[in-house]
Every structure is written in structure tokens, then in C-alpha cells.
Amino acid sequence: MVNQERLWNRLMALGGIGKQATGGITRLSFTSEERAAKDLVRQWMNDAGLEVREDAVGNLIGCKRGTDSQAPLVLAGSHIDSVQNGGNFDGPLGVLSAVEALQCMNEAGVETYRSIEVVAFTDEEGARFRFGMTGSRGLAGKLTAQELGATDDSGVSIAEAMREWGFDPDCIAEAARPEGSVHAYVELHIEQGKILEQADLPVGVVTGLAGPLWLKFTVTGQAGHAGTTPMSMRHDALVAAAEIIQVIEQEAARQDATVATVGQVHLFPGGVNIIPGRVEFTLDLRDVNAQTRGAVEGEIRRLAQQICDDRALSLDVEILQDIAPVACSEDVQDAVYDACATVGIRTVPVVSGAGHDCMQLQELCPVGMIFVRSKDGVSHHPDEWSSPEDCATGASVLYHTLLNLASRE
């Protein structure tokens, strides 16, 4: 149902923007690399016969009009920004598959009752400002002016970066979709796991997404001379932080589906011969069950405080991001299962451990996801890979899923 060669060539061409010497891709939000990528995708949207625009937060949108332009529409898409030295499929496959699906509909003269829009969301990864899903938050009406104050390593805020691109941060509310205006949202994405590969299946139907909770721990003790301070008199923030990190691993491992990652650690003053006086580290805590995640978070906080109290240190815990786990719509899942049957493939239900833009849209409309098999489950890495055949199969399933959802009154 789709043009495999065209889809693959576009994936490879987009992958040339932000290409690193390592073979990975770096396209951070509101940079020249992301601008070049969006301009190229805009060109392909035009080639597909779509009406193209950018909204108030920089989401790139291509629309195929339905026979009833007033009916709640169907959204599909993903993102084209990347992590540092990331892969070529995480995000772009979902955007380009949706463009390909709509282009095939237009080429075949297929009309739908509902309009269908493909969205390339701004800054899903959060790699530059450590605040992700900016575009989908804006579309869902959740983005606030305060959140635009998040800064990158150079001290540039999201608001400042938006202004450099010609967007007015004071107008972000214009990107929000009215209640009842969206019938459903579907996102195609690589699995970033090994379930489909082990099952020897090209496509999976996502039943739910684990919600990421990002915390920043700050442990404060007392810096001192490494040679003149006896061990019994030290208030070493790093030793306490190391104990807390071990507790984090142990508490997450007690649960079946909980995962916990300490991804950043900074210590101060940072001298070879100075006892660390302050340590900051982040925690990414996820589970598909909100109650389980909350219980693990509570125990980690309790034990961390106990460790600091025992060592006469102070502890501060800041919430950087808190996204609730999401259950995918049964109606959207049914539409995907029907599409798989039409394409003639077997599929299985899968769960997403990663966060995606669809999590921000769950209060706006029913949401669902289609996963495409990932080689070795590798993601956020130059070796990230899905075969041309699997990409085309996923795009074909997306084609029929959109047709199922957009043809219903």
C-alpha cells in the first residue's frame, strides 16, 4: 500500500542532516539542523499534496482534507529532533510513514470523511533543554510560559530559542487544539526493544506507555581538604549520593516493570584533592502502573533521606518532569488490529517503556501507537536500525489504521 523505496530514500536523506563523524545523528530543538530537517519534511509534505503550516510552538503540520472539514480530525505523527549522537529512525519513521500514507491516499484518489493531519512535533526528546515533548504539550494546551524558561547548557531558554526562530512565546496558547476537535491520534514508532524481534513479527500494537518521572537529587555536605580531614569528621556528599544510587537500583529491581536510571551526576567543587561538598544527580523512574511507580518513588525518597540524616547531610529532591502512565484507546487498538489483518500480518500486544508525544494528547483525544521491529532493540544510538521491509510494513499498517479511523462518522 505504500512506496517502500520512496519512504526509505526519504529516511536516508533526512538522516544526512545532523550526521556526526560517529555515524550518529544530532538534531537538537531550535537549531539549524532541526530547521533544515523541518524544511525538507515540509517539501515532502508539499509533494504529498498536503496543506502545510507551522503552529505557534513550531509543530510542522500537513493536512489532507476530508469530505467534512468540520468533523473532528485524525492526527498522526511523531518528531524529527534527536538525542545527542542518536539514531535515524526514532521519530522520523513515524513522521515520514504518515506523510507516505497520506501521499498514497492522494495518489490513489482516496477520500475520507474526516481530515487527517500529520504532525512533526517540536522537541520531543528534550535533549537540549532537559524538558521534552514541548510541541505536543503545546498542541494539547498544556504548555506554560513558566516551562519555556527551561535553559540549555549555554543558558539559552526555550522562549529565547523560539524568538530566534521567529515564534512569539506569548502566543503559545494559539497552538492548543479545542476540546472535541480531534477524533484520535496514532503514532508509529520503532519499538526500541526486542519483543517483536524475538517474536519474529514486523509490527506490534501498543497497549500502554510507562510514565517517566524525572527527579533531581541534591545532596549537600561540607567540602574539605582531602589530606587533613579525618574520615570520622567528613560530610562527604558523594559517598551519600553513591549509597542513594545503590538504593535506587535495589528498589526498582524489586518490581517486575519498574525501571530506574541515574543519567547525570555532577559533583562540586570537583577537585582531585577536595572532599565533595555537593552532588547533584538525576533519576528517571518509569512504570506502566502509576501506583507502583509512586510506591517506589516514596521508598527511594524515604531511604535517601535516612542516608543523609545518618551522615548529617541535607537533601533536596526536585521534580523535573512527571508524566502519568498512559493506556492506549481500545478503539484505536482495534483499528490497528484490523489494519494488520488487511495487510495480512500477525501481530501481538506490546507495552512501551519509553515516553512518546502521544502521552501528552491522552486528555485531548483517544490515542494509540504502532511499533515497528527494532534490530537488537538498539535505540538512541548510531546502530539504531529497522529494515526497509519492516518500515514499509509499518507504514502500510498506519495507512489502513488512518483509513479506518478517518472513514468513520
mmCIF file of C-alpha atoms in Angstrom:
data_model
loop_
_atom_site.group_PDB
_atom_site.id
_atom_site.type_symbol
_atom_site.label_atom_id
_atom_site.label_comp_id
_atom_site.label_asym_id
_atom_site.label_seq_id
_atom_site.Cartn_x
_atom_site.Cartn_y
_atom_site.Cartn_z
ATOM 1 C CA MET A 1 0.000 0.000 0.000
ATOM 2 C CA VAL A 2 2.997 2.322 0.308
ATOM 3 C CA ASN A 3 6.052 3.110 -1.791
ATOM 4 C CA GLN A 4 8.844 1.345 0.111
ATOM 5 C CA GLU A 5 11.635 2.861 -1.961
ATOM 6 C CA ARG A 6 10.340 6.412 -1.561
ATOM 7 C CA LEU A 7 9.885 6.012 2.190
ATOM 8 C CA TRP A 8 13.360 4.541 2.619
ATOM 9 C CA ASN A 9 15.055 7.177 0.452
ATOM 10 C CA ARG A 10 13.418 9.914 2.499
ATOM 11 C CA LEU A 11 14.538 8.308 5.755
ATOM 12 C CA MET A 12 18.110 8.147 4.495
ATOM 13 C CA ALA A 13 18.036 11.711 3.143
ATOM 14 C CA LEU A 14 16.703 13.081 6.431
ATOM 15 C CA GLY A 15 19.379 11.081 8.241
ATOM 16 C CA GLY A 16 22.032 13.121 6.458
ATOM 17 C CA ILE A 17 21.034 16.242 8.393
ATOM 18 C CA GLY A 18 22.927 16.419 11.679
ATOM 19 C CA LYS A 19 25.089 13.410 10.794
ATOM 20 C CA GLN A 20 28.087 13.005 13.105
ATOM 21 C CA ALA A 21 31.512 11.514 12.415
ATOM 22 C CA THR A 22 30.464 8.586 14.631
ATOM 23 C CA GLY A 23 27.596 7.783 12.275
ATOM 24 C CA GLY A 24 25.033 9.063 14.748
ATOM 25 C CA ILE A 25 22.666 11.989 14.334
ATOM 26 C CA THR A 26 22.383 15.133 16.454
ATOM 27 C CA ARG A 27 19.386 17.367 15.706
ATOM 28 C CA LEU A 28 18.547 19.329 18.832
ATOM 29 C CA SER A 29 15.445 21.500 19.008
ATOM 30 C CA PHE A 30 15.530 25.050 17.678
ATOM 31 C CA THR A 31 18.904 24.582 15.971
ATOM 32 C CA SER A 32 19.943 24.993 12.351
ATOM 33 C CA GLU A 33 19.956 21.207 11.971
ATOM 34 C CA GLU A 34 16.353 20.871 13.089
ATOM 35 C CA ARG A 35 15.371 23.822 10.890
ATOM 36 C CA ALA A 36 16.951 22.158 7.851
ATOM 37 C CA ALA A 37 15.186 18.883 8.699
ATOM 38 C CA LYS A 38 11.801 20.591 9.021
ATOM 39 C CA ASP A 39 12.311 22.433 5.747
ATOM 40 C CA LEU A 40 12.998 19.126 3.999
ATOM 41 C CA VAL A 41 9.949 17.457 5.545
ATOM 42 C CA ARG A 42 7.881 20.494 4.561
ATOM 43 C CA GLN A 43 8.977 19.945 0.965
ATOM 44 C CA TRP A 44 7.871 16.293 1.124
ATOM 45 C CA MET A 45 4.538 17.284 2.654
ATOM 46 C CA ASN A 46 4.013 19.645 -0.277
ATOM 47 C CA ASP A 47 4.971 16.852 -2.687
ATOM 48 C CA ALA A 48 2.340 14.672 -0.988
ATOM 49 C CA GLY A 49 -0.342 17.237 -1.811
ATOM 50 C CA LEU A 50 -0.874 18.354 1.791
ATOM 51 C CA GLU A 51 -1.714 21.796 3.130
ATOM 52 C CA VAL A 52 1.346 22.724 5.192
ATOM 53 C CA ARG A 53 1.810 25.140 8.085
ATOM 54 C CA GLU A 54 3.686 25.601 11.360
ATOM 55 C CA ASP A 55 1.777 26.362 14.535
ATOM 56 C CA ALA A 56 2.650 28.736 17.370
ATOM 57 C CA VAL A 57 5.124 26.344 19.033
ATOM 58 C CA GLY A 58 6.830 25.223 15.825
ATOM 59 C CA ASN A 59 4.967 21.983 15.146
ATOM 60 C CA LEU A 60 5.107 21.259 11.393
ATOM 61 C CA ILE A 61 1.667 20.144 10.168
ATOM 62 C CA GLY A 62 0.467 18.735 6.852
ATOM 63 C CA CYS A 63 -3.273 18.315 6.272
ATOM 64 C CA LYS A 64 -5.288 16.128 3.895
ATOM 65 C CA ARG A 65 -8.828 17.485 3.891
ATOM 66 C CA GLY A 66 -11.775 15.179 4.490
ATOM 67 C CA THR A 67 -15.217 15.437 2.942
ATOM 68 C CA ASP A 68 -16.465 17.028 6.178
ATOM 69 C CA SER A 69 -13.867 19.587 7.181
ATOM 70 C CA GLN A 70 -15.827 20.379 10.364
ATOM 71 C CA ALA A 71 -15.695 16.829 11.724
ATOM 72 C CA PRO A 72 -13.115 16.065 14.439
ATOM 73 C CA LEU A 73 -9.960 15.113 12.577
ATOM 74 C CA VAL A 74 -7.425 12.300 12.884
ATOM 75 C CA LEU A 75 -3.834 13.115 13.831
ATOM 76 C CA ALA A 76 -0.717 11.063 13.085
ATOM 77 C CA GLY A 77 2.940 11.837 13.533
ATOM 78 C CA SER A 78 5.980 11.884 15.761
ATOM 79 C CA HIS A 79 9.122 14.050 15.913
ATOM 80 C CA ILE A 80 12.316 14.698 13.934
ATOM 81 C CA ASP A 81 14.584 16.063 16.672
ATOM 82 C CA SER A 82 17.108 13.664 18.188
ATOM 83 C CA VAL A 83 19.229 12.988 21.234
ATOM 84 C CA GLN A 84 22.962 13.595 21.088
ATOM 85 C CA ASN A 85 24.515 11.122 18.639
ATOM 86 C CA GLY A 86 21.226 9.290 18.193
ATOM 87 C CA GLY A 87 19.766 7.087 15.502
ATOM 88 C CA ASN A 88 17.938 7.644 12.235
ATOM 89 C CA PHE A 89 14.571 6.018 12.987
ATOM 90 C CA ASP A 90 13.418 7.219 16.427
ATOM 91 C CA GLY A 91 10.817 9.829 15.489
ATOM 92 C CA PRO A 92 11.439 10.316 11.755
ATOM 93 C CA LEU A 93 9.941 6.929 10.833
ATOM 94 C CA GLY A 94 6.609 7.958 12.368
ATOM 95 C CA VAL A 95 6.524 11.334 10.615
ATOM 96 C CA LEU A 96 7.629 10.061 7.211
ATOM 97 C CA SER A 97 5.355 6.996 7.362
ATOM 98 C CA ALA A 98 2.385 9.300 7.937
ATOM 99 C CA VAL A 99 3.456 11.545 5.052
ATOM 100 C CA GLU A 100 3.829 8.457 2.864
ATOM 101 C CA ALA A 101 0.412 7.124 3.864
ATOM 102 C CA LEU A 102 -1.322 10.396 3.001
ATOM 103 C CA GLN A 103 0.620 10.746 -0.234
ATOM 104 C CA CYS A 104 -0.502 7.261 -1.269
ATOM 105 C CA MET A 105 -4.119 8.158 -0.463
ATOM 106 C CA ASN A 106 -3.880 11.282 -2.611
ATOM 107 C CA GLU A 107 -2.185 9.420 -5.465
ATOM 108 C CA ALA A 108 -4.938 6.789 -5.404
ATOM 109 C CA GLY A 109 -7.704 9.389 -5.120
ATOM 110 C CA VAL A 110 -8.826 8.008 -1.745
ATOM 111 C CA GLU A 111 -11.133 10.333 0.166
ATOM 112 C CA THR A 112 -12.018 10.135 3.860
ATOM 113 C CA TYR A 113 -14.869 11.559 5.877
ATOM 114 C CA ARG A 114 -12.505 13.130 8.407
ATOM 115 C CA SER A 115 -9.483 15.270 7.661
ATOM 116 C CA ILE A 116 -6.125 13.698 8.505
ATOM 117 C CA GLU A 117 -3.130 15.699 9.716
ATOM 118 C CA VAL A 118 0.467 14.570 10.065
ATOM 119 C CA VAL A 119 2.451 16.424 12.740
ATOM 120 C CA ALA A 120 6.210 16.683 13.190
ATOM 121 C CA PHE A 121 6.260 17.721 16.840
ATOM 122 C CA THR A 122 8.819 20.170 18.198
ATOM 123 C CA ASP A 123 11.379 18.956 20.747
ATOM 124 C CA GLU A 124 10.068 15.557 21.817
ATOM 125 C CA GLU A 125 13.412 14.345 23.136
ATOM 126 C CA GLY A 126 14.203 17.212 25.494
ATOM 127 C CA ALA A 127 17.910 16.690 24.799
ATOM 128 C CA ARG A 128 18.774 20.380 24.590
ATOM 129 C CA PHE A 129 16.669 21.958 27.350
ATOM 130 C CA ARG A 130 16.081 18.852 29.516
ATOM 131 C CA PHE A 131 12.358 19.459 29.040
ATOM 132 C CA GLY A 132 10.745 17.201 26.469
ATOM 133 C CA MET A 133 7.541 16.956 24.423
ATOM 134 C CA THR A 134 7.337 20.723 24.025
ATOM 135 C CA GLY A 135 5.349 20.631 20.783
ATOM 136 C CA SER A 136 2.840 18.007 21.875
ATOM 137 C CA ARG A 137 2.312 19.830 25.170
ATOM 138 C CA GLY A 138 1.564 22.959 23.175
ATOM 139 C CA LEU A 139 -0.907 21.199 20.877
ATOM 140 C CA ALA A 140 -2.637 19.654 23.898
ATOM 141 C CA GLY A 141 -2.878 23.037 25.618
ATOM 142 C CA LYS A 142 -0.578 22.011 28.474
ATOM 143 C CA LEU A 143 2.485 24.158 27.772
ATOM 144 C CA THR A 144 3.023 27.075 30.164
ATOM 145 C CA ALA A 145 5.087 30.248 29.987
ATOM 146 C CA GLN A 146 6.997 29.121 33.073
ATOM 147 C CA GLU A 147 8.085 25.914 31.347
ATOM 148 C CA LEU A 148 9.533 27.946 28.488
ATOM 149 C CA GLY A 149 12.096 29.215 30.985
ATOM 150 C CA ALA A 150 13.987 25.891 30.872
ATOM 151 C CA THR A 151 17.544 26.533 29.652
ATOM 152 C CA ASP A 152 20.235 24.675 27.737
ATOM 153 C CA ASP A 153 23.884 24.336 28.790
ATOM 154 C CA SER A 154 24.609 27.820 27.400
ATOM 155 C CA GLY A 155 21.830 29.416 29.429
ATOM 156 C CA VAL A 156 19.522 29.933 26.422
ATOM 157 C CA SER A 157 15.884 29.380 27.347
ATOM 158 C CA ILE A 158 13.216 27.713 25.222
ATOM 159 C CA ALA A 159 11.492 31.107 24.960
ATOM 160 C CA GLU A 160 14.677 32.766 23.698
ATOM 161 C CA ALA A 161 15.276 29.974 21.188
ATOM 162 C CA MET A 162 11.691 30.337 19.942
ATOM 163 C CA ARG A 163 12.186 34.056 19.377
ATOM 164 C CA GLU A 164 15.346 33.359 17.382
ATOM 165 C CA TRP A 165 13.224 31.161 15.122
ATOM 166 C CA GLY A 166 10.551 33.822 14.720
ATOM 167 C CA PHE A 167 7.997 32.416 17.170
ATOM 168 C CA ASP A 168 6.365 34.508 19.900
ATOM 169 C CA PRO A 169 6.428 32.699 23.277
ATOM 170 C CA ASP A 170 3.467 34.811 24.376
ATOM 171 C CA CYS A 171 1.316 33.172 21.696
ATOM 172 C CA ILE A 172 1.781 29.504 22.606
ATOM 173 C CA ALA A 173 -1.910 29.171 23.513
ATOM 174 C CA GLU A 174 -2.708 29.522 19.798
ATOM 175 C CA ALA A 175 -1.242 26.045 19.191
ATOM 176 C CA ALA A 176 -3.761 24.368 21.524
ATOM 177 C CA ARG A 177 -6.486 22.323 19.865
ATOM 178 C CA PRO A 178 -10.045 22.940 21.083
ATOM 179 C CA GLU A 179 -11.803 20.247 23.060
ATOM 180 C CA GLY A 180 -13.576 17.818 20.749
ATOM 181 C CA SER A 181 -11.611 18.860 17.653
ATOM 182 C CA VAL A 182 -9.504 15.689 17.434
ATOM 183 C CA HIS A 183 -11.085 12.274 16.883
ATOM 184 C CA ALA A 184 -7.923 10.199 17.535
ATOM 185 C CA TYR A 185 -4.134 10.311 17.447
ATOM 186 C CA VAL A 186 -1.941 7.490 16.102
ATOM 187 C CA GLU A 187 1.834 7.379 16.377
ATOM 188 C CA LEU A 188 4.055 4.910 14.561
ATOM 189 C CA HIS A 189 7.452 4.379 16.185
ATOM 190 C CA ILE A 190 10.279 1.888 16.324
ATOM 191 C CA GLU A 191 9.882 -0.442 19.276
ATOM 192 C CA GLN A 192 13.217 0.389 20.960
ATOM 193 C CA GLY A 193 13.058 -3.103 22.451
ATOM 194 C CA LYS A 194 13.378 -6.769 21.487
ATOM 195 C CA ILE A 195 9.862 -8.180 21.935
ATOM 196 C CA LEU A 196 8.921 -8.037 18.250
ATOM 197 C CA GLU A 197 12.325 -9.275 17.138
ATOM 198 C CA GLN A 198 12.100 -12.277 19.461
ATOM 199 C CA ALA A 199 8.556 -12.976 18.223
ATOM 200 C CA ASP A 200 9.723 -12.595 14.589
ATOM 201 C CA LEU A 201 6.990 -10.054 13.870
ATOM 202 C CA PRO A 202 7.329 -6.751 11.992
ATOM 203 C CA VAL A 203 4.638 -4.790 13.859
ATOM 204 C CA GLY A 204 3.142 -4.627 17.359
ATOM 205 C CA VAL A 205 0.031 -2.964 18.804
ATOM 206 C CA VAL A 206 0.842 -0.811 21.825
ATOM 207 C CA THR A 207 -1.478 -1.237 24.809
ATOM 208 C CA GLY A 208 0.076 1.347 27.129
ATOM 209 C CA LEU A 209 3.073 3.544 27.889
ATOM 210 C CA ALA A 210 5.153 3.775 31.040
ATOM 211 C CA GLY A 211 5.122 7.251 32.538
ATOM 212 C CA PRO A 212 8.520 8.905 33.125
ATOM 213 C CA LEU A 213 9.155 10.689 36.412
ATOM 214 C CA TRP A 214 12.330 12.790 36.366
ATOM 215 C CA LEU A 215 13.780 13.840 39.717
ATOM 216 C CA LYS A 216 16.857 15.892 40.572
ATOM 217 C CA PHE A 217 18.567 14.985 43.859
ATOM 218 C CA THR A 218 20.878 17.495 45.533
ATOM 219 C CA VAL A 219 22.969 16.182 48.421
ATOM 220 C CA THR A 220 24.801 18.885 50.363
ATOM 221 C CA GLY A 221 27.581 18.218 52.833
ATOM 222 C CA GLN A 222 30.826 20.044 53.508
ATOM 223 C CA ALA A 223 33.827 20.387 51.222
ATOM 224 C CA GLY A 224 37.196 19.909 52.873
ATOM 225 C CA HIS A 225 40.862 19.125 52.385
ATOM 226 C CA ALA A 226 41.342 15.523 51.270
ATOM 227 C CA GLY A 227 44.540 15.164 53.240
ATOM 228 C CA THR A 228 43.767 16.893 56.506
ATOM 229 C CA THR A 229 40.170 15.852 57.228
ATOM 230 C CA PRO A 230 39.904 12.563 59.182
ATOM 231 C CA MET A 231 37.411 10.031 57.820
ATOM 232 C CA SER A 232 35.352 10.278 61.015
ATOM 233 C CA MET A 233 34.890 14.023 60.572
ATOM 234 C CA ARG A 234 33.823 14.077 56.943
ATOM 235 C CA HIS A 235 30.473 15.075 55.481
ATOM 236 C CA ASP A 236 31.110 13.663 52.019
ATOM 237 C CA ALA A 237 28.183 14.318 49.690
ATOM 238 C CA LEU A 238 29.444 11.911 47.033
ATOM 239 C CA VAL A 239 29.577 8.901 49.336
ATOM 240 C CA ALA A 240 25.974 9.535 50.375
ATOM 241 C CA ALA A 241 24.928 10.005 46.753
ATOM 242 C CA ALA A 242 26.535 6.691 45.865
ATOM 243 C CA GLU A 243 24.548 4.978 48.611
ATOM 244 C CA ILE A 244 21.318 6.551 47.351
ATOM 245 C CA ILE A 245 22.047 5.448 43.791
ATOM 246 C CA GLN A 246 22.504 1.889 45.017
ATOM 247 C CA VAL A 247 19.170 2.128 46.855
ATOM 248 C CA ILE A 248 17.517 3.326 43.634
ATOM 249 C CA GLU A 249 18.729 0.250 41.772
ATOM 250 C CA GLN A 250 17.616 -2.107 44.549
ATOM 251 C CA GLU A 251 14.124 -0.627 44.935
ATOM 252 C CA ALA A 252 13.417 -0.635 41.196
ATOM 253 C CA ALA A 253 14.616 -4.224 40.879
ATOM 254 C CA ARG A 254 12.012 -5.357 43.432
ATOM 255 C CA GLN A 255 9.242 -4.687 40.867
ATOM 256 C CA ASP A 256 8.536 -6.500 37.614
ATOM 257 C CA ALA A 257 8.032 -3.498 35.336
ATOM 258 C CA THR A 258 9.784 -0.624 37.137
ATOM 259 C CA VAL A 259 12.974 0.791 35.638
ATOM 260 C CA ALA A 260 15.211 3.447 37.180
ATOM 261 C CA THR A 261 18.168 5.261 35.649
ATOM 262 C CA VAL A 262 20.605 7.776 37.099
ATOM 263 C CA GLY A 263 21.737 9.502 33.915
ATOM 264 C CA GLN A 264 23.550 12.614 35.131
ATOM 265 C CA VAL A 265 25.889 13.165 38.094
ATOM 266 C CA HIS A 266 27.644 16.452 38.923
ATOM 267 C CA LEU A 267 29.856 16.982 41.936
ATOM 268 C CA PHE A 268 31.271 20.183 43.393
ATOM 269 C CA PRO A 269 33.878 21.619 43.788
ATOM 270 C CA GLY A 270 35.288 18.789 41.655
ATOM 271 C CA GLY A 271 38.938 18.894 42.692
ATOM 272 C CA VAL A 272 41.135 15.796 42.952
ATOM 273 C CA ASN A 273 42.153 16.738 46.478
ATOM 274 C CA ILE A 274 38.820 18.149 47.724
ATOM 275 C CA ILE A 275 36.070 16.259 49.546
ATOM 276 C CA PRO A 276 32.872 16.741 47.504
ATOM 277 C CA GLY A 277 30.614 19.235 49.267
ATOM 278 C CA ARG A 278 27.641 18.957 46.956
ATOM 279 C CA VAL A 279 26.396 16.362 44.485
ATOM 280 C CA GLU A 280 23.522 16.688 42.027
ATOM 281 C CA PHE A 281 22.164 13.702 40.133
ATOM 282 C CA THR A 282 19.042 12.882 38.152
ATOM 283 C CA LEU A 283 16.668 9.932 38.350
ATOM 284 C CA ASP A 284 14.455 8.703 35.514
ATOM 285 C CA LEU A 285 11.826 6.427 37.127
ATOM 286 C CA ARG A 286 9.235 4.609 34.988
ATOM 287 C CA ASP A 287 6.438 2.081 35.282
ATOM 288 C CA VAL A 288 3.215 1.381 33.394
ATOM 289 C CA ASN A 289 1.365 1.384 36.728
ATOM 290 C CA ALA A 290 1.099 4.776 38.444
ATOM 291 C CA GLN A 291 0.561 3.298 41.914
ATOM 292 C CA THR A 292 3.623 1.070 41.656
ATOM 293 C CA ARG A 293 5.781 3.923 40.419
ATOM 294 C CA GLY A 294 4.539 6.122 43.254
ATOM 295 C CA ALA A 295 5.314 3.478 45.860
ATOM 296 C CA VAL A 296 8.858 3.008 44.537
ATOM 297 C CA GLU A 297 9.406 6.771 44.442
ATOM 298 C CA GLY A 298 8.217 7.093 48.047
ATOM 299 C CA GLU A 299 10.546 4.369 49.294
ATOM 300 C CA ILE A 300 13.521 5.850 47.430
ATOM 301 C CA ARG A 301 12.838 9.266 48.943
ATOM 302 C CA ARG A 302 12.474 7.781 52.454
ATOM 303 C CA LEU A 303 15.716 5.804 52.277
ATOM 304 C CA ALA A 304 17.615 8.692 50.671
ATOM 305 C CA GLN A 305 16.573 10.992 53.486
ATOM 306 C CA GLN A 306 17.614 8.390 56.049
ATOM 307 C CA ILE A 307 21.059 8.068 54.465
ATOM 308 C CA CYS A 308 21.550 11.831 54.540
ATOM 309 C CA ASP A 309 20.298 12.128 58.093
ATOM 310 C CA ASP A 310 22.723 9.428 59.242
ATOM 311 C CA ARG A 311 25.604 11.367 57.695
ATOM 312 C CA ALA A 312 24.400 14.823 58.839
ATOM 313 C CA LEU A 313 23.855 15.964 55.248
ATOM 314 C CA SER A 314 20.964 17.865 53.683
ATOM 315 C CA LEU A 315 18.840 16.503 50.844
ATOM 316 C CA ASP A 316 16.655 18.282 48.315
ATOM 317 C CA VAL A 317 14.562 16.485 45.690
ATOM 318 C CA GLU A 318 13.105 18.444 42.772
ATOM 319 C CA ILE A 319 10.583 17.133 40.254
ATOM 320 C CA LEU A 320 11.793 17.948 36.738
ATOM 321 C CA GLN A 321 9.049 16.103 34.881
ATOM 322 C CA ASP A 322 6.107 13.928 35.858
ATOM 323 C CA ILE A 323 4.109 12.234 33.109
ATOM 324 C CA ALA A 324 1.465 9.731 34.126
ATOM 325 C CA PRO A 325 1.394 6.271 32.506
ATOM 326 C CA VAL A 326 -0.991 6.073 29.548
ATOM 327 C CA ALA A 327 -3.412 3.357 28.455
ATOM 328 C CA CYS A 328 -3.968 3.259 24.703
ATOM 329 C CA SER A 329 -7.529 3.534 23.414
ATOM 330 C CA GLU A 330 -9.201 0.210 22.699
ATOM 331 C CA ASP A 331 -10.878 1.754 19.644
ATOM 332 C CA VAL A 332 -7.509 2.789 18.221
ATOM 333 C CA GLN A 333 -6.033 -0.608 19.060
ATOM 334 C CA ASP A 334 -8.928 -2.275 17.226
ATOM 335 C CA ALA A 335 -8.275 -0.057 14.206
ATOM 336 C CA VAL A 336 -4.630 -1.160 14.206
ATOM 337 C CA TYR A 337 -5.537 -4.851 14.565
ATOM 338 C CA ASP A 338 -7.970 -4.507 11.649
ATOM 339 C CA ALA A 339 -5.231 -2.822 9.608
ATOM 340 C CA CYS A 340 -2.799 -5.661 10.351
ATOM 341 C CA ALA A 341 -5.425 -8.154 9.163
ATOM 342 C CA THR A 342 -5.888 -6.161 5.962
ATOM 343 C CA VAL A 343 -2.127 -6.092 5.337
ATOM 344 C CA GLY A 344 -2.031 -9.822 6.098
ATOM 345 C CA ILE A 345 0.361 -9.927 9.028
ATOM 346 C CA ARG A 346 0.203 -11.388 12.513
ATOM 347 C CA THR A 347 0.816 -9.051 15.438
ATOM 348 C CA VAL A 348 1.000 -9.017 19.237
ATOM 349 C CA PRO A 349 0.241 -6.500 22.007
ATOM 350 C CA VAL A 350 3.301 -4.686 23.386
ATOM 351 C CA VAL A 351 3.987 -2.098 26.082
ATOM 352 C CA SER A 352 6.135 0.997 25.622
ATOM 353 C CA GLY A 353 8.772 1.627 28.246
ATOM 354 C CA ALA A 354 9.719 4.881 26.531
ATOM 355 C CA GLY A 355 7.799 8.131 26.565
ATOM 356 C CA HIS A 356 6.243 9.492 23.377
ATOM 357 C CA ASP A 357 4.297 12.539 22.238
ATOM 358 C CA CYS A 358 1.031 10.623 22.400
ATOM 359 C CA MET A 359 1.263 10.729 26.206
ATOM 360 C CA GLN A 360 0.564 14.467 26.119
ATOM 361 C CA LEU A 361 -2.529 14.025 23.956
ATOM 362 C CA GLN A 362 -4.404 11.463 26.064
ATOM 363 C CA GLU A 363 -6.695 14.096 27.621
ATOM 364 C CA LEU A 364 -7.377 15.672 24.222
ATOM 365 C CA CYS A 365 -8.414 12.531 22.338
ATOM 366 C CA PRO A 366 -8.111 8.718 22.214
ATOM 367 C CA VAL A 367 -4.507 7.744 21.470
ATOM 368 C CA GLY A 368 -2.720 4.689 20.133
ATOM 369 C CA MET A 369 0.633 3.537 18.824
ATOM 370 C CA ILE A 370 2.064 1.139 16.266
ATOM 371 C CA PHE A 371 5.505 -0.317 16.936
ATOM 372 C CA VAL A 372 7.923 -1.439 14.222
ATOM 373 C CA ARG A 373 10.553 -4.098 14.906
ATOM 374 C CA SER A 374 13.974 -2.779 16.033
ATOM 375 C CA LYS A 375 17.200 -4.649 15.328
ATOM 376 C CA ASP A 376 18.636 -5.872 18.648
ATOM 377 C CA GLY A 377 16.351 -3.374 20.411
ATOM 378 C CA VAL A 378 19.001 -0.662 19.976
ATOM 379 C CA SER A 379 17.848 2.966 20.158
ATOM 380 C CA HIS A 380 19.292 6.425 20.900
ATOM 381 C CA HIS A 381 22.474 5.104 19.264
ATOM 382 C CA PRO A 382 24.055 5.208 15.782
ATOM 383 C CA ASP A 383 23.341 1.457 15.403
ATOM 384 C CA GLU A 384 19.567 2.004 15.652
ATOM 385 C CA TRP A 385 18.012 0.114 12.719
ATOM 386 C CA SER A 386 14.758 -1.152 11.233
ATOM 387 C CA SER A 387 14.767 -2.865 7.841
ATOM 388 C CA PRO A 388 13.269 -1.240 4.719
ATOM 389 C CA GLU A 389 10.702 -4.052 4.602
ATOM 390 C CA ASP A 390 9.611 -3.597 8.219
ATOM 391 C CA CYS A 391 9.409 0.184 7.786
ATOM 392 C CA ALA A 392 7.164 -0.260 4.741
ATOM 393 C CA THR A 393 5.006 -2.839 6.536
ATOM 394 C CA GLY A 394 4.554 -0.460 9.458
ATOM 395 C CA ALA A 395 3.667 2.379 7.089
ATOM 396 C CA SER A 396 1.102 0.133 5.368
ATOM 397 C CA VAL A 397 -0.475 -0.703 8.722
ATOM 398 C CA LEU A 398 -0.560 3.025 9.519
ATOM 399 C CA TYR A 399 -2.204 3.694 6.128
ATOM 400 C CA HIS A 400 -5.087 1.329 6.873
ATOM 401 C CA THR A 401 -5.340 2.440 10.504
ATOM 402 C CA LEU A 402 -5.785 6.043 9.403
ATOM 403 C CA LEU A 403 -8.257 4.936 6.769
ATOM 404 C CA ASN A 404 -10.227 3.010 9.409
ATOM 405 C CA LEU A 405 -10.327 5.953 11.810
ATOM 406 C CA ALA A 406 -10.926 8.715 9.263
ATOM 407 C CA SER A 407 -13.664 6.925 7.324
ATOM 408 C CA ARG A 408 -15.975 6.618 10.329
ATOM 409 C CA GLU A 409 -18.605 9.245 11.046
#
